[in-house]
PDB file of C-alpha atoms in Angstrom:
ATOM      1  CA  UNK A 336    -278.414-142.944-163.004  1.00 48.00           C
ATOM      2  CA  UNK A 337    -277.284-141.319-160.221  1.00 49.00           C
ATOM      3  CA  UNK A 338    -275.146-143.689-159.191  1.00 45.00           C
ATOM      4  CA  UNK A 339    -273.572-144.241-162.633  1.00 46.00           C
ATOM      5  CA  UNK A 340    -272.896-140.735-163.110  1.00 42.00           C
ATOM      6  CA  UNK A 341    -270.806-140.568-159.439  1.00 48.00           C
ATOM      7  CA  UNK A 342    -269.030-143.915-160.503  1.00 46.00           C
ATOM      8  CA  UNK A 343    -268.150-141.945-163.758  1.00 45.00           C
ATOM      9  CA  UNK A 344    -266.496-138.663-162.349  1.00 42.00           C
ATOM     10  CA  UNK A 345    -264.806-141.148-159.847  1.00 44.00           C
ATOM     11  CA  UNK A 346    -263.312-143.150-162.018  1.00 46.00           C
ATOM     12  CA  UNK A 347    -262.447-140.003-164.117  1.00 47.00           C
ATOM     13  CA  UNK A 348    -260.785-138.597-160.664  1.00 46.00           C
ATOM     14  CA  UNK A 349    -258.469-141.589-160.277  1.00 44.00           C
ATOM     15  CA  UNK A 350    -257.410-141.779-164.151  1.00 48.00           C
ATOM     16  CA  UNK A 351    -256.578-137.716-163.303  1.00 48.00           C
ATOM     17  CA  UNK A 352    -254.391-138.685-161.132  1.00 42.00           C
ATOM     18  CA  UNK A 353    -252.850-141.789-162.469  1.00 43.00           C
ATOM     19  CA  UNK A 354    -252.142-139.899-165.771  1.00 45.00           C
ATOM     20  CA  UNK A 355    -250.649-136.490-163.982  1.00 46.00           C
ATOM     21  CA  UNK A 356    -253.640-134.674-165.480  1.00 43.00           C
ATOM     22  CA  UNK A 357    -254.688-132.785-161.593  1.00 41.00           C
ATOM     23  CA  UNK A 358    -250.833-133.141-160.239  1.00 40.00           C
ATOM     24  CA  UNK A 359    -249.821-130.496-157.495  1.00 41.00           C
ATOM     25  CA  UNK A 360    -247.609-127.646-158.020  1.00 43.00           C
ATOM     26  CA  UNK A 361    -243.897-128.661-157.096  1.00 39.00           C
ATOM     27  CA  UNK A 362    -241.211-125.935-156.175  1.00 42.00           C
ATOM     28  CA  UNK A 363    -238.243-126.655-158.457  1.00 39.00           C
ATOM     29  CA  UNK A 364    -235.172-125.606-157.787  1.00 42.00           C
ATOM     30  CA  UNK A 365    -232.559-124.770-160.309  1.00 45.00           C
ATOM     31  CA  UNK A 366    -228.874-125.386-158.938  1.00 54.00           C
ATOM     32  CA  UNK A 367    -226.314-122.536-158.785  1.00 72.00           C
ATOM     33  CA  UNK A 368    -222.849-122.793-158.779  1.00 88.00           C
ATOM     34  CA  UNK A 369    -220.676-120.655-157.625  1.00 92.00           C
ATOM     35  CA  UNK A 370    -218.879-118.297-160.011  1.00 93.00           C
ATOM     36  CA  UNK A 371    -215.040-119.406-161.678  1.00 92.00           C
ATOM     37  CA  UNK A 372    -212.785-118.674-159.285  1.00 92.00           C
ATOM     38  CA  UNK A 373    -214.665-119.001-155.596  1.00 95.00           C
ATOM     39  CA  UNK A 374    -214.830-122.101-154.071  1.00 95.00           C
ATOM     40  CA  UNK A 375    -218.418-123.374-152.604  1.00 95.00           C
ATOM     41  CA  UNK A 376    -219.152-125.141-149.184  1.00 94.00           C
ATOM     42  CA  UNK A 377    -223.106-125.978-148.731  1.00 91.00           C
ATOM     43  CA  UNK A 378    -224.594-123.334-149.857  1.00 93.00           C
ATOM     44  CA  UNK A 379    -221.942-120.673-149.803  1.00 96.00           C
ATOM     45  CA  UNK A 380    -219.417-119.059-151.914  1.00 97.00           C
ATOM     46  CA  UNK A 381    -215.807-117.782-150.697  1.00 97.00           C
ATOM     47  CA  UNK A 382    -212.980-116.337-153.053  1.00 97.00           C
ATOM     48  CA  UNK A 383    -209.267-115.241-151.391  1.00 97.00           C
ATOM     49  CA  UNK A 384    -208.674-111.343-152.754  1.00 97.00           C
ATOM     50  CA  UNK A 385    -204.833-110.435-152.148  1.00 94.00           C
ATOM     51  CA  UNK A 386    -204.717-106.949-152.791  1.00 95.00           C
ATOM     52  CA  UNK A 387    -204.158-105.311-149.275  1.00 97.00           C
ATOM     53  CA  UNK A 388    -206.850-103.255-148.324  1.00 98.00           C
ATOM     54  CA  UNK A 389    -207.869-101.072-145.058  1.00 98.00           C
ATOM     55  CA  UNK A 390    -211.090-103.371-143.160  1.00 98.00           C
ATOM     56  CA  UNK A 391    -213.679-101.133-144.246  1.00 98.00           C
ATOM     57  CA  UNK A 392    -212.067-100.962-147.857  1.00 98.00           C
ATOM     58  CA  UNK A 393    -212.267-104.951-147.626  1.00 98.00           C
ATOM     59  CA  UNK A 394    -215.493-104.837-146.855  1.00 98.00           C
ATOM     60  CA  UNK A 395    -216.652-102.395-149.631  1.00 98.00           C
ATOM     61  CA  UNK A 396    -214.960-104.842-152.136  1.00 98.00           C
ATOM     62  CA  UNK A 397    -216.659-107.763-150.897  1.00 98.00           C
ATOM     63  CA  UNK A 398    -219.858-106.431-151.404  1.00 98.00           C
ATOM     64  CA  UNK A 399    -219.124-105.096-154.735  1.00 97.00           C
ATOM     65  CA  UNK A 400    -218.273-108.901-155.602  1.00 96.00           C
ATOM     66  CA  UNK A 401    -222.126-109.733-153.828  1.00 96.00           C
ATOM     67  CA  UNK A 402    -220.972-110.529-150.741  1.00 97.00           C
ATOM     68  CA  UNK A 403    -219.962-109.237-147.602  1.00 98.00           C
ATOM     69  CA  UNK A 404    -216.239-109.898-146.085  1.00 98.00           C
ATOM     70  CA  UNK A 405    -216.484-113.826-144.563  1.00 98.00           C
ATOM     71  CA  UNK A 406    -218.368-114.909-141.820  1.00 98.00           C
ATOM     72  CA  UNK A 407    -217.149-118.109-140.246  1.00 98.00           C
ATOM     73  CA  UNK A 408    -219.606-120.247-138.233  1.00 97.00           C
ATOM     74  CA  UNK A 409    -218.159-123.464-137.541  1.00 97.00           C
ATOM     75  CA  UNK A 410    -214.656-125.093-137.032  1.00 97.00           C
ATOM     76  CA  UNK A 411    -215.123-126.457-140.741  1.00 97.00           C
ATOM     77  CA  UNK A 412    -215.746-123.172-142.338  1.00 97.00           C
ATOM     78  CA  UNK A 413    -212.544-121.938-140.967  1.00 97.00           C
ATOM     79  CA  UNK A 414    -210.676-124.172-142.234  1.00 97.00           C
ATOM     80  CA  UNK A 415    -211.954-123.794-145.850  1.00 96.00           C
ATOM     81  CA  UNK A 416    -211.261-119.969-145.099  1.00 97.00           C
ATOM     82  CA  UNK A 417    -208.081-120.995-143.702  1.00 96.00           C
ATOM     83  CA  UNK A 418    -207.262-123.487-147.212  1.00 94.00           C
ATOM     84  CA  UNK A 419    -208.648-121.035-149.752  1.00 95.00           C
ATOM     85  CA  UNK A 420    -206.434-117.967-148.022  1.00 94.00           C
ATOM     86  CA  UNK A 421    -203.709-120.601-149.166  1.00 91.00           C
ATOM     87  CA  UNK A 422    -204.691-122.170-152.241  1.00 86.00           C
ATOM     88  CA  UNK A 423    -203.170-118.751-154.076  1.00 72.00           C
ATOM     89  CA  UNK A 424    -199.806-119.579-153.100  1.00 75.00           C
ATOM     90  CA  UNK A 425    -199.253-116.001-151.364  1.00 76.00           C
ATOM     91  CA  UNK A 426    -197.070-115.230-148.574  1.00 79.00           C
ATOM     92  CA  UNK A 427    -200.231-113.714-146.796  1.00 84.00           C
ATOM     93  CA  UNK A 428    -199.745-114.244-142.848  1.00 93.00           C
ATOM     94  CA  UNK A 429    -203.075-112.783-142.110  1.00 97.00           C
ATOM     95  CA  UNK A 430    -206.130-112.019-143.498  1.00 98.00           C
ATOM     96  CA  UNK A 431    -209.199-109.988-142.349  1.00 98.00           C
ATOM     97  CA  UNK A 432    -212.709-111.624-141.492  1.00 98.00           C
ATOM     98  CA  UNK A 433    -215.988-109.877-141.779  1.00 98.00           C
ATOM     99  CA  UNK A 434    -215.897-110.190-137.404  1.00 98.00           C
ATOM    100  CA  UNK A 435    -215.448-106.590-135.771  1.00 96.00           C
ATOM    101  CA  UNK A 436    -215.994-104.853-132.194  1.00 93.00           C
ATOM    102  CA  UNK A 437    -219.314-102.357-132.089  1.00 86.00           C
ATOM    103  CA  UNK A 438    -219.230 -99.872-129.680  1.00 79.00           C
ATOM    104  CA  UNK A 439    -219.818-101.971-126.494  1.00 82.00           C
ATOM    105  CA  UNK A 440    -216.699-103.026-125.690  1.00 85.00           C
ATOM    106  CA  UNK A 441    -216.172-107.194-126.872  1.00 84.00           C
ATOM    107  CA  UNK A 442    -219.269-107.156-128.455  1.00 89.00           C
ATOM    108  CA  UNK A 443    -218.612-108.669-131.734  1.00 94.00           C
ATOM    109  CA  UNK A 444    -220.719-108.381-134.776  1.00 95.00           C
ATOM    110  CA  UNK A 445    -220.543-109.674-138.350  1.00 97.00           C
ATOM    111  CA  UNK A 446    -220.582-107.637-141.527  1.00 97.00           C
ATOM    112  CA  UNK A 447    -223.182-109.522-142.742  1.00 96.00           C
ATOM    113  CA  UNK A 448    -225.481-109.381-139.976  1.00 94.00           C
ATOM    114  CA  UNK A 449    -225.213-112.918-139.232  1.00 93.00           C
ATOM    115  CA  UNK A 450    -225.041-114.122-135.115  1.00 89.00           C
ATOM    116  CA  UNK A 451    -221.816-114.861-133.703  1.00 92.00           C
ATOM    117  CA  UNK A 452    -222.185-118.232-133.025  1.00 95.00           C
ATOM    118  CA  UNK A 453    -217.997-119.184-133.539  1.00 96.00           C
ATOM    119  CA  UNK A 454    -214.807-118.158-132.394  1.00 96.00           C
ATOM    120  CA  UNK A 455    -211.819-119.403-132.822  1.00 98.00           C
ATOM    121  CA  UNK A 456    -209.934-116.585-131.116  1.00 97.00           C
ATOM    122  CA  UNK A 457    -206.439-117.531-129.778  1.00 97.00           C
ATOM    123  CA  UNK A 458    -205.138-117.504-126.121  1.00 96.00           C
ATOM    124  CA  UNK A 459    -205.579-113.474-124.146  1.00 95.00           C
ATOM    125  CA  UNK A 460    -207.842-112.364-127.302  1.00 96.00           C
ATOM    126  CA  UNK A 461    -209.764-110.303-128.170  1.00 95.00           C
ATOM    127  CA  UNK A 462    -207.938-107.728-126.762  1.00 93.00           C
ATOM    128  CA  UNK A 463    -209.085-104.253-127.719  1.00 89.00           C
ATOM    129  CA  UNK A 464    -206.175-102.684-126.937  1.00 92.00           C
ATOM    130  CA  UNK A 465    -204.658-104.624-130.482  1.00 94.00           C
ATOM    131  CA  UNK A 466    -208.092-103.102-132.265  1.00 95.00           C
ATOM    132  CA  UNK A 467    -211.573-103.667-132.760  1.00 96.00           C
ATOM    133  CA  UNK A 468    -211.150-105.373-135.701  1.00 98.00           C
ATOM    134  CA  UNK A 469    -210.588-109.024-136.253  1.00 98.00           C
ATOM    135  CA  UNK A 470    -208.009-111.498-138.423  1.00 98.00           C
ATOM    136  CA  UNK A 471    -207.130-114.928-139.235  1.00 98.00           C
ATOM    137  CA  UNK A 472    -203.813-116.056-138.418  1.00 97.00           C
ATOM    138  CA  UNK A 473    -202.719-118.189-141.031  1.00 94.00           C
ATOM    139  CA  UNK A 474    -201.648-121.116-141.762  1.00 92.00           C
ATOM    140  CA  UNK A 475    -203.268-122.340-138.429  1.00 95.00           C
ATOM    141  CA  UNK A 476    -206.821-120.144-138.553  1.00 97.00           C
ATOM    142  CA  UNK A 477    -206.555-118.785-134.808  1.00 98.00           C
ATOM    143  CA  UNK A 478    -207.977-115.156-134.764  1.00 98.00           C
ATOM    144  CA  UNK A 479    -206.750-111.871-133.012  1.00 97.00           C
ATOM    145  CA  UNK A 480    -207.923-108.394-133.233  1.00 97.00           C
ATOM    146  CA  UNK A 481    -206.277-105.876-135.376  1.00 97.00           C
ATOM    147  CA  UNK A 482    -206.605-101.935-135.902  1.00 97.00           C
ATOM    148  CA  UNK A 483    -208.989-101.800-138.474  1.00 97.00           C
ATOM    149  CA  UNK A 484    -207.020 -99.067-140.541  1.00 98.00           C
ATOM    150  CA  UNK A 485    -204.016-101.946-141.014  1.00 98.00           C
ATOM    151  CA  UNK A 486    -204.473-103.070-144.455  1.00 98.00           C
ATOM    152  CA  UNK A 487    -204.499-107.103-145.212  1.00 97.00           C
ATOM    153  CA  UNK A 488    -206.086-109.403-147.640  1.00 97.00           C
ATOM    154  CA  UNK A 489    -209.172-110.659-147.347  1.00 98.00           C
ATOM    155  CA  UNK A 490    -211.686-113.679-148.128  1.00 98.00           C
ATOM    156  CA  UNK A 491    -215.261-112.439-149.028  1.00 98.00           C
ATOM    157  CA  UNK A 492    -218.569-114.641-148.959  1.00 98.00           C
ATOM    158  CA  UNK A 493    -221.508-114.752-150.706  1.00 97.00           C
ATOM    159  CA  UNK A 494    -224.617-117.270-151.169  1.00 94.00           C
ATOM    160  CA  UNK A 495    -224.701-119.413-154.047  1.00 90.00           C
ATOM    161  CA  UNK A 496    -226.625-118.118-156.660  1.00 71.00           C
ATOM    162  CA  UNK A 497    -226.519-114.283-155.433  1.00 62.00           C
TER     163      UNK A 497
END
């Protein structure tokens, strides 16, 4: 009896999980897009915004929008900075990056938070005595600092989904 009755809730173990009746909790995850008008690499976000603005005014606009004025951590990203700066079809030469100077001198920090773990600065930069503040260079993508109260477009960031 005993036998038959371990045989039974065995066989009813396997049928359980043949069936999908004890099946284990899966995390599913619902794709996001990013919103009409940015453009998405991997799992980011990154819109062009040509009204000049002061860095810190950038900045404030960006995160408004969700994000935070770009971060750029990879020779790739740049150049989707660098394409979506021109995809508008503006005569913008320049554009700020989220990348700025703290108060140790060339000790550069992201808006966002993220570690600077790029750069793509061109030849005798950074060079504080240009600003603390840093830009692209378009159409190539090299970067230079900038005084932070010059006012330029911008590209802001964001994570899909935010």
């Amino acid at each position: 009896m005993a036998f038959a009755l371990r045989a039974f809730f065995l066989l009813c173990g396997v049928s359980g999980l043949l069936t999908g009746v004890w099946s284990f909790p899966t995390k599913i995850r619902k794709a996001f897009n990013c919103p009409k008008d940015w453009t998405q690499l991997d799992s980011y976000c990154y819109i062009y915004q040509d009204e000049v603005r002061d860095f810190a005014d950038a900045e404030r606009v960006c995160q408004i929008l969700g994000g935070n004025l770009v971060s750029i951590h990879s020779d790739l990203e740049n150049a989707v900075v660098v394409q979506v700066a021109a995809a508008d079809e503006n005569d913008a030469t320049e554009i700020w990056i989220g990348l700025f100077d703290t108060l140790e001198e060339d000790d550069f920090i992201w808006t966002d938070g993220s570690l600077e773990d790029f750069t793509n600065f061109l030849t005798n930069e950074p060079n504080s005595a240009n600003g603390d503040c840093v830009e692209a260079v378009l159409p190539g993508g090299g970067w230079q600092t900038r005084e932070c109260d010059d006012e330029l477009p911008y590209v802001c960031i964001m994570e899909v989904g935010h």
